[in-house]
Structure formats: C-alpha cells, structure tokens
Amino acid sequence: MRRLAAGNWKMNGLRADLAEVEALIAAHPAPGCEVLICPPATLLAPMAALAAGRLALGGQDCHARAAGAHTGDVSAAMLADAGATHVILGHSERRADHGETDAAVAAKVQAAWAAGLTAIVCVGETEGQRDAGATLAVIEAQMAGSIPAGATAANLVVAYEPVWAIGTGRTPTLAEIAEVHDRLRALLAARMGDAAGVRLLYGGSVKPGNAAEIFAVSNVDGALVGGASLKAADFGAIVAALAG
Ligand code: PEP
C-alpha cells in the first residue's frame, strides 16, 4: 500500500501561503509516499492549479446534502469541482465545535462517496476517556457509528487522533498507538473482510522529530498533520520520514 502524508491546514492559509506548497513540491518532486494537503476551501482551486497533479488535495469538511439552502456550507461536489480528491470528516474540532455526532459524520461520508471523494474519517478519545480506560471502547463506537456500509480501501482512510494530543506537543506512547491501530485494523477486517488496504493514519503532534518512530509502529500507514504541515520544511521532513 502507498503510505499517506496528509496535511490539515485548518483555518490557516492565505494566497501568500501557496509559496509553502511550491517549496514543498520543489523539495520533494518525487516523494516515496502520497502527499495530500487539506487547505481551507478558499485555497483549493489556486492550490490545485499550482499543484498540477503533483500532490493531492482535500477538503476539511463537507455538508451531508448535495446542494441547497445551507448558508455557509460547502458540498462534497464543490470540493471535487475545486480540485479535491479527499475530505477530512469527523475531525475532533468539528465534533467539539459543531456538535457533530457519529451519525452526522456517517451522513457526510456518504455525501463524500457520492461525489467520488475519499473520506478521511477521524476517531480519537479525550484525555478523560483515556484516563478512564475507555479508549478502545470509544474508538470502537466511533468506528461503528461514523463509517457507513460501502467502505473500500479506495474510498476510506481512517485517522486515529487522540484529542489530547492535537496541537499540544504531547503524543501517546508507541505501544499505545500500536494498540489502537491494531484494533482499528481488526475492526475494519470484521466489517469488510479484507481491510489490509485501508490506510490508517496517526494524528496528533506529529513533528519532524518524532515522525520516523511513529511511522515504524505496526499498522501506521501515514500521518494526519496539523501545525507541522503549514511549513514546507517541517512537512517535507515528515514526508521524507514516511517515504523511509
Ligand atoms: C490535527 O488537527 O489533525 C492534528 C493532528 O493537529 P497537530 O498535528 O497540530 O497536533
């Protein structure tokens, strides 16, 4: 399977920041892994023109409906039309800030698939849930509720992002990451029969300094990177670590 380095720019990025993407492409013209950037929707079209197929692009959310009276929302078809091939769904910031439930995420995944996008579905426990020993139960419930029937290795990527590790500089131990990723693979296998091709990303404070050790963990097929994806030098180092 081709490993995946995915950058989530969140609500960061103006046209001037396209220079970072130019620098990334120049420094890694033939990366040994798939490289994906999910910028704000406003930058998708100019980034697609700049990337010219040399890296993949994704949205950070989409509406569950294809079109209609939903002021301020973006549909999956709009993302695809602007050059996206992927969309992040169920990120913990959307679950927390916008009250997105597992069922809401599942409806968005279906909309993404209908528009031909690959859904990157995020799951992860809060610190309190980890402290209570509930991590695997939380992940299992999120997986069951957020991913509708019809998942394939081509249309689904799963990102394990412990909420307490996002933007904090803290990460789980390598054994804790392995425990969750092994469970994710088993859960997918139970649903899909053969889940070997579904890429499982780790996300949460991945940096150039910890990328290589995280990528060596069992069933880690890439990373979803927030803060460190904004600068070409940092994201490039992570891309290089993933390519091995
Ligand atoms: C994220 O929000 O998807 C993320 C992993 O953020 P960071 O890398 O900044 O922790």
PDB file of C-alpha atoms and ligand atoms in Angstrom:
ATOM      1  CA  MET A   1       0.000   0.000   0.000  1.00  0.00           C
ATOM      2  CA  ARG A   2       1.187   3.564  -0.704  1.00  0.00           C
ATOM      3  CA  ARG A   3       1.657   5.414   2.575  1.00  0.00           C
ATOM      4  CA  LEU A   4      -0.028   8.800   3.004  1.00  0.00           C
ATOM      5  CA  ALA A   5       1.236  12.087   4.447  1.00  0.00           C
ATOM      6  CA  ALA A   6      -1.821  14.310   4.897  1.00  0.00           C
ATOM      7  CA  GLY A   7      -1.614  17.935   5.993  1.00  0.00           C
ATOM      8  CA  ASN A   8      -4.571  19.642   7.660  1.00  0.00           C
ATOM      9  CA  TRP A   9      -4.159  23.409   7.427  1.00  0.00           C
ATOM     10  CA  LYS A  10      -7.328  24.007   9.478  1.00  0.00           C
ATOM     11  CA  MET A  11      -8.383  27.697   9.407  1.00  0.00           C
ATOM     12  CA  ASN A  12      -4.936  28.844   8.315  1.00  0.00           C
ATOM     13  CA  GLY A  13      -3.684  29.985   4.957  1.00  0.00           C
ATOM     14  CA  LEU A  14      -3.962  32.899   2.570  1.00  0.00           C
ATOM     15  CA  ARG A  15      -2.864  33.006  -1.063  1.00  0.00           C
ATOM     16  CA  ALA A  16       0.595  34.131   0.046  1.00  0.00           C
ATOM     17  CA  ASP A  17       0.997  30.754   1.745  1.00  0.00           C
ATOM     18  CA  LEU A  18       0.817  28.951  -1.590  1.00  0.00           C
ATOM     19  CA  ALA A  19       4.552  29.597  -1.633  1.00  0.00           C
ATOM     20  CA  GLU A  20       4.901  26.861   1.006  1.00  0.00           C
ATOM     21  CA  VAL A  21       3.287  24.367  -1.363  1.00  0.00           C
ATOM     22  CA  GLU A  22       5.556  25.477  -4.181  1.00  0.00           C
ATOM     23  CA  ALA A  23       8.549  24.953  -1.898  1.00  0.00           C
ATOM     24  CA  LEU A  24       7.294  21.521  -0.810  1.00  0.00           C
ATOM     25  CA  ILE A  25       6.870  20.352  -4.407  1.00  0.00           C
ATOM     26  CA  ALA A  26      10.283  21.739  -5.354  1.00  0.00           C
ATOM     27  CA  ALA A  27      11.990  19.969  -2.442  1.00  0.00           C
ATOM     28  CA  HIS A  28      10.145  16.649  -2.947  1.00  0.00           C
ATOM     29  CA  PRO A  29       9.465  16.323  -6.689  1.00  0.00           C
ATOM     30  CA  ALA A  30       9.128  12.529  -6.435  1.00  0.00           C
ATOM     31  CA  PRO A  31       8.107  11.672  -2.865  1.00  0.00           C
ATOM     32  CA  GLY A  32       8.076   7.988  -1.958  1.00  0.00           C
ATOM     33  CA  CYS A  33       4.600   8.320  -0.475  1.00  0.00           C
ATOM     34  CA  GLU A  34       1.318  10.001  -1.375  1.00  0.00           C
ATOM     35  CA  VAL A  35       1.221  13.641  -0.260  1.00  0.00           C
ATOM     36  CA  LEU A  36      -2.104  15.335   0.437  1.00  0.00           C
ATOM     37  CA  ILE A  37      -2.848  18.856   1.638  1.00  0.00           C
ATOM     38  CA  CYS A  38      -6.240  19.879   3.001  1.00  0.00           C
ATOM     39  CA  PRO A  39      -6.235  23.685   2.889  1.00  0.00           C
ATOM     40  CA  PRO A  40      -9.172  25.968   3.667  1.00  0.00           C
ATOM     41  CA  ALA A  41     -11.773  25.672   0.903  1.00  0.00           C
ATOM     42  CA  THR A  42     -10.831  29.138  -0.377  1.00  0.00           C
ATOM     43  CA  LEU A  43      -7.381  27.852  -1.365  1.00  0.00           C
ATOM     44  CA  LEU A  44      -8.397  24.604  -3.054  1.00  0.00           C
ATOM     45  CA  ALA A  45      -8.705  25.960  -6.590  1.00  0.00           C
ATOM     46  CA  PRO A  46      -5.495  28.032  -6.618  1.00  0.00           C
ATOM     47  CA  MET A  47      -3.613  25.204  -4.915  1.00  0.00           C
ATOM     48  CA  ALA A  48      -4.927  22.735  -7.498  1.00  0.00           C
ATOM     49  CA  ALA A  49      -3.668  24.990 -10.287  1.00  0.00           C
ATOM     50  CA  LEU A  50      -0.286  25.203  -8.618  1.00  0.00           C
ATOM     51  CA  ALA A  51      -0.025  21.512  -7.770  1.00  0.00           C
ATOM     52  CA  ALA A  52      -0.969  20.393 -11.291  1.00  0.00           C
ATOM     53  CA  GLY A  53      -1.412  16.807 -10.101  1.00  0.00           C
ATOM     54  CA  ARG A  54       1.902  16.686  -8.240  1.00  0.00           C
ATOM     55  CA  LEU A  55       0.163  16.382  -4.881  1.00  0.00           C
ATOM     56  CA  ALA A  56      -3.384  15.535  -3.869  1.00  0.00           C
ATOM     57  CA  LEU A  57      -5.807  17.975  -2.258  1.00  0.00           C
ATOM     58  CA  GLY A  58      -8.644  17.571   0.185  1.00  0.00           C
ATOM     59  CA  GLY A  59     -11.354  19.482   1.990  1.00  0.00           C
ATOM     60  CA  GLN A  60     -11.681  19.670   5.775  1.00  0.00           C
ATOM     61  CA  ASP A  61     -15.440  19.069   5.978  1.00  0.00           C
ATOM     62  CA  CYS A  62     -18.489  18.889   3.723  1.00  0.00           C
ATOM     63  CA  HIS A  63     -22.243  19.094   4.130  1.00  0.00           C
ATOM     64  CA  ALA A  64     -24.272  15.906   4.102  1.00  0.00           C
ATOM     65  CA  ARG A  65     -26.521  17.223   1.322  1.00  0.00           C
ATOM     66  CA  ALA A  66     -25.500  17.620  -2.291  1.00  0.00           C
ATOM     67  CA  ALA A  67     -26.838  21.184  -2.661  1.00  0.00           C
ATOM     68  CA  GLY A  68     -29.457  23.535  -1.321  1.00  0.00           C
ATOM     69  CA  ALA A  69     -30.315  26.197   1.236  1.00  0.00           C
ATOM     70  CA  HIS A  70     -27.382  25.728   3.639  1.00  0.00           C
ATOM     71  CA  THR A  71     -25.769  29.120   4.005  1.00  0.00           C
ATOM     72  CA  GLY A  72     -22.055  28.984   4.625  1.00  0.00           C
ATOM     73  CA  ASP A  73     -21.667  25.266   3.933  1.00  0.00           C
ATOM     74  CA  VAL A  74     -19.674  23.507   1.236  1.00  0.00           C
ATOM     75  CA  SER A  75     -20.807  20.368  -0.577  1.00  0.00           C
ATOM     76  CA  ALA A  76     -18.639  17.405  -1.476  1.00  0.00           C
ATOM     77  CA  ALA A  77     -19.263  18.091  -5.169  1.00  0.00           C
ATOM     78  CA  MET A  78     -17.962  21.659  -4.705  1.00  0.00           C
ATOM     79  CA  LEU A  79     -14.780  20.315  -3.131  1.00  0.00           C
ATOM     80  CA  ALA A  80     -14.321  17.889  -6.024  1.00  0.00           C
ATOM     81  CA  ASP A  81     -15.037  20.653  -8.520  1.00  0.00           C
ATOM     82  CA  ALA A  82     -12.311  22.793  -6.918  1.00  0.00           C
ATOM     83  CA  GLY A  83      -9.757  20.006  -7.243  1.00  0.00           C
ATOM     84  CA  ALA A  84     -10.150  17.885  -4.108  1.00  0.00           C
ATOM     85  CA  THR A  85      -9.953  14.096  -4.160  1.00  0.00           C
ATOM     86  CA  HIS A  86     -10.278  13.648  -0.385  1.00  0.00           C
ATOM     87  CA  VAL A  87     -12.158  15.194   2.525  1.00  0.00           C
ATOM     88  CA  ILE A  88     -11.465  15.031   6.260  1.00  0.00           C
ATOM     89  CA  LEU A  89     -14.651  14.145   8.156  1.00  0.00           C
ATOM     90  CA  GLY A  90     -15.380  13.917  11.868  1.00  0.00           C
ATOM     91  CA  HIS A  91     -12.272  15.798  12.970  1.00  0.00           C
ATOM     92  CA  SER A  92     -12.421  16.251  16.739  1.00  0.00           C
ATOM     93  CA  GLU A  93     -12.538  20.034  16.316  1.00  0.00           C
ATOM     94  CA  ARG A  94     -15.729  19.640  14.253  1.00  0.00           C
ATOM     95  CA  ARG A  95     -17.131  17.102  16.685  1.00  0.00           C
ATOM     96  CA  ALA A  96     -16.435  19.518  19.586  1.00  0.00           C
ATOM     97  CA  ASP A  97     -17.062  22.935  17.988  1.00  0.00           C
ATOM     98  CA  HIS A  98     -20.043  21.970  15.833  1.00  0.00           C
ATOM     99  CA  GLY A  99     -21.561  19.132  17.828  1.00  0.00           C
ATOM    100  CA  GLU A 100     -21.056  16.603  15.044  1.00  0.00           C
ATOM    101  CA  THR A 101     -22.312  13.188  16.092  1.00  0.00           C
ATOM    102  CA  ASP A 102     -21.208   9.859  14.666  1.00  0.00           C
ATOM    103  CA  ALA A 103     -24.454   9.753  12.665  1.00  0.00           C
ATOM    104  CA  ALA A 104     -23.785  13.212  11.224  1.00  0.00           C
ATOM    105  CA  VAL A 105     -20.293  12.120  10.241  1.00  0.00           C
ATOM    106  CA  ALA A 106     -21.641   8.973   8.590  1.00  0.00           C
ATOM    107  CA  ALA A 107     -24.062  11.063   6.507  1.00  0.00           C
ATOM    108  CA  LYS A 108     -21.175  13.267   5.380  1.00  0.00           C
ATOM    109  CA  VAL A 109     -19.126  10.206   4.450  1.00  0.00           C
ATOM    110  CA  GLN A 110     -21.971   9.067   2.227  1.00  0.00           C
ATOM    111  CA  ALA A 111     -22.095  12.503   0.591  1.00  0.00           C
ATOM    112  CA  ALA A 112     -18.341  12.392   0.037  1.00  0.00           C
ATOM    113  CA  TRP A 113     -18.545   8.976  -1.595  1.00  0.00           C
ATOM    114  CA  ALA A 114     -21.441  10.113  -3.805  1.00  0.00           C
ATOM    115  CA  ALA A 115     -19.175  12.904  -5.092  1.00  0.00           C
ATOM    116  CA  GLY A 116     -16.306  10.488  -5.695  1.00  0.00           C
ATOM    117  CA  LEU A 117     -14.168  11.685  -2.781  1.00  0.00           C
ATOM    118  CA  THR A 118     -12.133   9.531  -0.413  1.00  0.00           C
ATOM    119  CA  ALA A 119     -13.253  10.158   3.177  1.00  0.00           C
ATOM    120  CA  ILE A 120     -10.621  10.524   5.885  1.00  0.00           C
ATOM    121  CA  VAL A 121     -12.644   9.671   8.991  1.00  0.00           C
ATOM    122  CA  CYS A 122     -11.160  10.823  12.299  1.00  0.00           C
ATOM    123  CA  VAL A 123     -11.634   8.997  15.584  1.00  0.00           C
ATOM    124  CA  GLY A 124      -9.983   9.512  18.951  1.00  0.00           C
ATOM    125  CA  GLU A 125     -10.500   9.650  22.673  1.00  0.00           C
ATOM    126  CA  THR A 126     -10.370  12.618  25.038  1.00  0.00           C
ATOM    127  CA  GLU A 127      -7.883  12.650  27.882  1.00  0.00           C
ATOM    128  CA  GLY A 128     -10.639  11.840  30.368  1.00  0.00           C
ATOM    129  CA  GLN A 129     -11.728   8.843  28.319  1.00  0.00           C
ATOM    130  CA  ARG A 130      -8.142   7.542  28.171  1.00  0.00           C
ATOM    131  CA  ASP A 131      -7.699   8.048  31.908  1.00  0.00           C
ATOM    132  CA  ALA A 132     -10.912   6.104  32.472  1.00  0.00           C
ATOM    133  CA  GLY A 133      -9.588   3.186  30.416  1.00  0.00           C
ATOM    134  CA  ALA A 134     -12.263   3.731  27.774  1.00  0.00           C
ATOM    135  CA  THR A 135     -10.040   4.416  24.739  1.00  0.00           C
ATOM    136  CA  LEU A 136     -10.757   1.235  22.795  1.00  0.00           C
ATOM    137  CA  ALA A 137     -14.475   1.356  23.576  1.00  0.00           C
ATOM    138  CA  VAL A 138     -14.679   4.971  22.380  1.00  0.00           C
ATOM    139  CA  ILE A 139     -12.818   4.167  19.170  1.00  0.00           C
ATOM    140  CA  GLU A 140     -14.991   1.135  18.535  1.00  0.00           C
ATOM    141  CA  ALA A 141     -18.201   3.154  18.950  1.00  0.00           C
ATOM    142  CA  GLN A 142     -16.928   5.954  16.704  1.00  0.00           C
ATOM    143  CA  MET A 143     -15.918   3.472  14.015  1.00  0.00           C
ATOM    144  CA  ALA A 144     -19.282   1.698  14.148  1.00  0.00           C
ATOM    145  CA  GLY A 145     -21.256   4.947  14.044  1.00  0.00           C
ATOM    146  CA  SER A 146     -19.198   7.119  11.685  1.00  0.00           C
ATOM    147  CA  ILE A 147     -18.500   4.758   8.796  1.00  0.00           C
ATOM    148  CA  PRO A 148     -21.485   3.654   6.737  1.00  0.00           C
ATOM    149  CA  ALA A 149     -21.688   0.445   4.699  1.00  0.00           C
ATOM    150  CA  GLY A 150     -19.793   0.555   1.439  1.00  0.00           C
ATOM    151  CA  ALA A 151     -16.277   1.310   2.679  1.00  0.00           C
ATOM    152  CA  THR A 152     -13.395   0.178   0.482  1.00  0.00           C
ATOM    153  CA  ALA A 153      -9.644   0.648   0.562  1.00  0.00           C
ATOM    154  CA  ALA A 154     -10.084   3.273  -2.163  1.00  0.00           C
ATOM    155  CA  ASN A 155     -12.825   5.389  -0.586  1.00  0.00           C
ATOM    156  CA  LEU A 156     -11.837   5.286   3.098  1.00  0.00           C
ATOM    157  CA  VAL A 157      -8.857   6.359   5.186  1.00  0.00           C
ATOM    158  CA  VAL A 158      -9.103   6.271   8.999  1.00  0.00           C
ATOM    159  CA  ALA A 159      -7.157   8.709  11.180  1.00  0.00           C
ATOM    160  CA  TYR A 160      -6.575   7.952  14.850  1.00  0.00           C
ATOM    161  CA  GLU A 161      -6.234  11.314  16.558  1.00  0.00           C
ATOM    162  CA  PRO A 162      -6.256  11.346  20.363  1.00  0.00           C
ATOM    163  CA  VAL A 163      -7.974  14.644  21.183  1.00  0.00           C
ATOM    164  CA  TRP A 164      -5.460  15.414  23.931  1.00  0.00           C
ATOM    165  CA  ALA A 165      -2.542  15.051  21.509  1.00  0.00           C
ATOM    166  CA  ILE A 166      -3.804  17.536  18.924  1.00  0.00           C
ATOM    167  CA  GLY A 167      -1.827  20.761  18.935  1.00  0.00           C
ATOM    168  CA  THR A 168      -0.424  20.051  22.396  1.00  0.00           C
ATOM    169  CA  GLY A 169       3.016  18.625  21.650  1.00  0.00           C
ATOM    170  CA  ARG A 170       2.035  15.504  23.613  1.00  0.00           C
ATOM    171  CA  THR A 171       1.774  12.095  21.984  1.00  0.00           C
ATOM    172  CA  PRO A 172       0.740   8.630  23.148  1.00  0.00           C
ATOM    173  CA  THR A 173       3.485   6.074  23.657  1.00  0.00           C
ATOM    174  CA  LEU A 174       4.344   3.962  20.647  1.00  0.00           C
ATOM    175  CA  ALA A 175       2.720   0.988  22.387  1.00  0.00           C
ATOM    176  CA  GLU A 176      -0.496   2.983  22.887  1.00  0.00           C
ATOM    177  CA  ILE A 177      -0.541   3.953  19.201  1.00  0.00           C
ATOM    178  CA  ALA A 178       0.052   0.327  18.201  1.00  0.00           C
ATOM    179  CA  GLU A 179      -2.757  -0.901  20.445  1.00  0.00           C
ATOM    180  CA  VAL A 180      -5.292   1.428  18.821  1.00  0.00           C
ATOM    181  CA  HIS A 181      -4.084   0.896  15.247  1.00  0.00           C
ATOM    182  CA  ASP A 182      -4.116  -2.877  15.644  1.00  0.00           C
ATOM    183  CA  ARG A 183      -7.676  -2.633  16.933  1.00  0.00           C
ATOM    184  CA  LEU A 184      -8.677  -0.363  14.038  1.00  0.00           C
ATOM    185  CA  ARG A 185      -7.353  -2.922  11.550  1.00  0.00           C
ATOM    186  CA  ALA A 186      -9.262  -5.701  13.311  1.00  0.00           C
ATOM    187  CA  LEU A 187     -12.473  -3.659  13.394  1.00  0.00           C
ATOM    188  CA  LEU A 188     -12.217  -2.915   9.689  1.00  0.00           C
ATOM    189  CA  ALA A 189     -11.445  -6.550   8.903  1.00  0.00           C
ATOM    190  CA  ALA A 190     -14.550  -7.619  10.823  1.00  0.00           C
ATOM    191  CA  ARG A 191     -16.694  -5.259   8.737  1.00  0.00           C
ATOM    192  CA  MET A 192     -15.055  -5.514   5.348  1.00  0.00           C
ATOM    193  CA  GLY A 193     -13.497  -8.954   5.220  1.00  0.00           C
ATOM    194  CA  ASP A 194     -10.181  -7.754   3.880  1.00  0.00           C
ATOM    195  CA  ALA A 195      -9.141  -4.427   5.378  1.00  0.00           C
ATOM    196  CA  ALA A 196      -5.466  -4.733   4.584  1.00  0.00           C
ATOM    197  CA  GLY A 197      -5.550  -1.906   2.040  1.00  0.00           C
ATOM    198  CA  VAL A 198      -7.304   0.739   4.148  1.00  0.00           C
ATOM    199  CA  ARG A 199      -4.747   3.279   5.253  1.00  0.00           C
ATOM    200  CA  LEU A 200      -4.634   4.069   8.969  1.00  0.00           C
ATOM    201  CA  LEU A 201      -3.124   7.451   9.816  1.00  0.00           C
ATOM    202  CA  TYR A 202      -1.879   8.578  13.194  1.00  0.00           C
ATOM    203  CA  GLY A 203      -2.509  12.257  14.001  1.00  0.00           C
ATOM    204  CA  GLY A 204      -1.640  14.411  16.985  1.00  0.00           C
ATOM    205  CA  SER A 205       1.544  16.449  17.360  1.00  0.00           C
ATOM    206  CA  VAL A 206       3.458  14.633  14.607  1.00  0.00           C
ATOM    207  CA  LYS A 207       6.693  16.588  14.034  1.00  0.00           C
ATOM    208  CA  PRO A 208       9.915  16.006  12.121  1.00  0.00           C
ATOM    209  CA  GLY A 209      11.499  14.820  15.368  1.00  0.00           C
ATOM    210  CA  ASN A 210       9.001  12.047  16.185  1.00  0.00           C
ATOM    211  CA  ALA A 211       7.757  11.065  12.709  1.00  0.00           C
ATOM    212  CA  ALA A 212      10.163   8.208  11.990  1.00  0.00           C
ATOM    213  CA  GLU A 213       9.491   6.353  15.239  1.00  0.00           C
ATOM    214  CA  ILE A 214       5.725   6.738  14.857  1.00  0.00           C
ATOM    215  CA  PHE A 215       5.859   5.512  11.238  1.00  0.00           C
ATOM    216  CA  ALA A 216       7.646   2.361  12.392  1.00  0.00           C
ATOM    217  CA  VAL A 217       4.659   1.371  14.562  1.00  0.00           C
ATOM    218  CA  SER A 218       2.540  -1.567  13.455  1.00  0.00           C
ATOM    219  CA  ASN A 219      -0.447  -0.635  11.269  1.00  0.00           C
ATOM    220  CA  VAL A 220       0.557   3.043  10.976  1.00  0.00           C
ATOM    221  CA  ASP A 221       0.292   3.786   7.265  1.00  0.00           C
ATOM    222  CA  GLY A 222       0.831   7.527   7.409  1.00  0.00           C
ATOM    223  CA  ALA A 223       0.010  10.669   9.323  1.00  0.00           C
ATOM    224  CA  LEU A 224      -2.555  13.424   9.550  1.00  0.00           C
ATOM    225  CA  VAL A 225      -0.525  16.504  10.428  1.00  0.00           C
ATOM    226  CA  GLY A 226      -1.859  19.839  11.639  1.00  0.00           C
ATOM    227  CA  GLY A 227       0.595  22.505  12.783  1.00  0.00           C
ATOM    228  CA  ALA A 228       3.669  20.934  11.216  1.00  0.00           C
ATOM    229  CA  SER A 229       2.011  20.815   7.773  1.00  0.00           C
ATOM    230  CA  LEU A 230       1.965  24.600   7.418  1.00  0.00           C
ATOM    231  CA  LYS A 231       5.673  24.992   6.693  1.00  0.00           C
ATOM    232  CA  ALA A 232       7.295  23.223   3.755  1.00  0.00           C
ATOM    233  CA  ALA A 233      10.454  22.419   5.700  1.00  0.00           C
ATOM    234  CA  ASP A 234       8.599  20.649   8.529  1.00  0.00           C
ATOM    235  CA  PHE A 235       6.066  18.856   6.360  1.00  0.00           C
ATOM    236  CA  GLY A 236       8.786  17.916   3.898  1.00  0.00           C
ATOM    237  CA  ALA A 237      10.773  16.274   6.688  1.00  0.00           C
ATOM    238  CA  ILE A 238       7.689  14.278   7.679  1.00  0.00           C
ATOM    239  CA  VAL A 239       7.113  13.268   4.043  1.00  0.00           C
ATOM    240  CA  ALA A 240      10.743  12.126   3.862  1.00  0.00           C
ATOM    241  CA  ALA A 241      10.415  10.141   7.108  1.00  0.00           C
ATOM    242  CA  LEU A 242       7.306   8.398   5.781  1.00  0.00           C
ATOM    243  CA  ALA A 243       8.928   7.581   2.473  1.00  0.00           C
ATOM    244  CA  GLY A 244      11.695   5.953   4.515  1.00  0.00           C
TER     245      GLY A 244
HETATM  246  C1  PEP B   1      -4.955  17.627  13.530  1.00  0.00           C
HETATM  247  O1  PEP B   1      -5.649  18.519  13.968  1.00  0.00           O
HETATM  248  O2  PEP B   1      -5.410  16.866  12.653  1.00  0.00           O
HETATM  249  C2  PEP B   1      -3.608  17.482  14.058  1.00  0.00           C
HETATM  250  C3  PEP B   1      -3.068  16.299  14.014  1.00  0.00           C
HETATM  251  O3  PEP B   1      -3.003  18.606  14.597  1.00  0.00           O
HETATM  252  P1  PEP B   1      -1.488  18.746  15.165  1.00  0.00           P
HETATM  253  O4  PEP B   1      -0.591  17.988  14.216  1.00  0.00           O
HETATM  254  O5  PEP B   1      -1.231  20.217  15.153  1.00  0.00           O
HETATM  255  O6  PEP B   1      -1.490  18.138  16.512  1.00  0.00           O
END
